[in-house]
Amino acid sequence: MLDGLDAVDWTAVHGAYGPAGEVPALIRALAGRDGETAAKARSMLEGWVSHQGTTYSASPLVVPFLAELLVDGATVHRGGLAWMLGEMAAYNNRRTRYIGAVRAAVEAEVDRLVPLLEDPDAEVRDGVAFVLSQCPKSKRRALPKLRLRFAVETEPQVRARLLAAIQWLDRKTPLVAEALGAGQPLALRAAAVLLLARSDQPWTPEATAAVREVWADGQPLEKSWWWGWGSSPLQDLIAGLGDRGPDGAAVLGMLLASSANRVREQAAAAAVIVVRTERQARPLLVPVLEGVLADASAKVRYDAARALSEAGVAARPAVDALAAAVAATSAALGALVHLGDPRWPALAAARLRSGTDVEGTVEALYEAGAPFHAEVMDAITTTDPADWHRWGIYLLAAWGPAAAPAVPQLRTLLDTNVHAWALDALTAIGPAAAAALPRLRDTLDEPPIVKESGYFRVSHVAERIAVLRIDADPGPALEAARAALAKLRGRPSGGLYDLPYDDAVRLLDALGEQGRQLRPDVLDLVTARPDLISFARALWRWTANADEVRPTVLTVLDRAGAQLRQRTPQYPGLPAIDLAAELGDASLAPLLRPFLADTTSRTRVPAARAIWRLTGDADGLVGPLLNEVTGRPPGFRWSGALDLLAAIGPAAADALPELRAVAKHPRCPFVADFDSGRDRWLGHRDDRFLTATRAAIAAISAAP
């Protein structure tokens, strides 16, 4: 038993935790007859050689010993060992350089494992079927044996997973359709429904009937790798049906009519994901979801409202239902704001005055871009600012001077851990926040302190800008800007990381025309250091003298272009690209073209926009703009890319096939956010994306 285990130099290979010297002891523990010890050893060994789907140099060497233990009928927990073998070779493991060797090692054990399909232990049969399904190179030997076992298997859950293993190797197996029949066990019918939903085979009336009967009273399938360990098989079913149009909507409607609370709750939760991802499902599911907003289960009501709030403009027929659901979830409130329903201010005010989830309410208003409304403003002033968190402060800052009634509450936050956000809001409110001036000026009694390290290189920058905006007093900001410029003059070369450059730029940007008196100092710095692009931008604002700033633009474009493929370049190209466009000098266009090759969204769209502005020449622009739009997900500058394609017009005709494909795609492109709990109202973002895409198509297709 385990001959050859000591012949392996385990210290020369590695597992998840380093050299694998502990592995042989764990394998020997698996061979023992004590169940508790063996179970612990298996868990530890799995962590060593198959850690969260990652395999290592020790992993393929373990495989033959696991197979030997599995074949030995005296080994305890053999079913778990079989599943461990299968998971080591599974298709969804991370693609490390050892995964090929692991899969080859597992494939080499197929002939030894096939007879175990007849093992008296159902867990062993189950696990071995999974292992064989992950050995596609051996399917000619394994598939007939799996079919034979399926025909005689009596344990319903094992038979359901045998069907999954067969379908994994034979995507069009007729066994799936046969398993849908009314006389089949519930678990088998459920597996067949799920496998059909995931496949590219057509949906059938028999499948619809199976869903109605199988999930009428509960969940017929046990959790398994095949159905997803973390989610439920029911959620996987609905996700698989999301792109099947009316069939998917009908099935979801049946599940939401189940007498089992758990089924309805899982169906409603899965509907949120379907509505976020599947464009054609939205209008079909809206009436179904609207119908369950009065469900007896609070969770069903909540998730149905969430799903409707994610449906974008498709939810417009359900605005009355959304309005009724605002009391239950702030997501419905955000959807009404997105849809422009005139009831949102009164509903928001009612939520705020009730004190129910104040943070959720202001968060929904801010993220949905709610415009200022006096009724909502009045309601906010009745709440405790401690309940706003950052969202209420962001909302007030976005409303600017109109948020003046909240100044007393914002003042109370200046001595809390959200003081920085409160200060930003007071700054945005401006002169109407004069009551906060004494508190702000108290912090500015001392001369500015300028450091060469830390997060705040210049002391109290935000307070100085606040005094400038609220009291129209540029003195504190000018004083700090001078001090920062002096520190920079003392360092005529080298990097900017340990200098107060960013704070100096922030102060100059805030001062605007009032900073003109600093022009001699700034010009001296830019002359000495032609890499200070933000200072050059300040000079341009003050003087519009291209000769003063052109050398800096040239320098930074050259250096940023050389660092284009660095993850965190010292010289980001965007400020220089934007300033080059403002200069209006077409001779700068060749220096902008390298940025079109940026594989990220940082500079390719701004560079294309600048070249188009300077030259009116679309040559070489369409490809980079399409790269921004057609990715899944699109780049974060997709809106600018589509606007520029529309502006280019017929000269961008080469973009039409790909743009039309994007517009006709059945799924939302923002795939990175499908499972995000933070990025809400994805359907509304998708609507904006589609509107901009169609506008670009129309502009490009227009007759010249």
PDB file of C-alpha atoms in Angstrom, residues 15 26 50 112 176 245 262 307 368 397 408 418 477 583 633 641:
ATOM      1  CA  GLY A  15       2.112  23.192  -2.394  1.00  0.00           C
ATOM      2  CA  LEU A  26      -1.182  13.447   5.297  1.00  0.00           C
ATOM      3  CA  SER A  50      -5.782  22.190  -4.587  1.00  0.00           C
ATOM      4  CA  ARG A 112      -8.494   2.125 -12.512  1.00  0.00           C
ATOM      5  CA  VAL A 176     -31.741  14.950 -20.869  1.00  0.00           C
ATOM      6  CA  GLY A 245     -37.274  35.378 -23.771  1.00  0.00           C
ATOM      7  CA  ARG A 262     -38.202  29.358  -0.174  1.00  0.00           C
ATOM      8  CA  ALA A 307     -35.467  43.642  -9.850  1.00  0.00           C
ATOM      9  CA  ALA A 368     -29.511  58.146  -8.981  1.00  0.00           C
ATOM     10  CA  ALA A 397     -22.455  68.907  -2.138  1.00  0.00           C
ATOM     11  CA  PRO A 408     -26.230  74.043  10.581  1.00  0.00           C
ATOM     12  CA  VAL A 418     -16.673  62.727   8.209  1.00  0.00           C
ATOM     13  CA  ALA A 477      -4.990  79.809  -0.318  1.00  0.00           C
ATOM     14  CA  LEU A 583      -3.421  74.896 -27.744  1.00  0.00           C
ATOM     15  CA  PRO A 633     -17.160  45.427 -19.995  1.00  0.00           C
ATOM     16  CA  ALA A 641     -15.950  57.282 -27.328  1.00  0.00           C
TER      17      ALA A 641
END
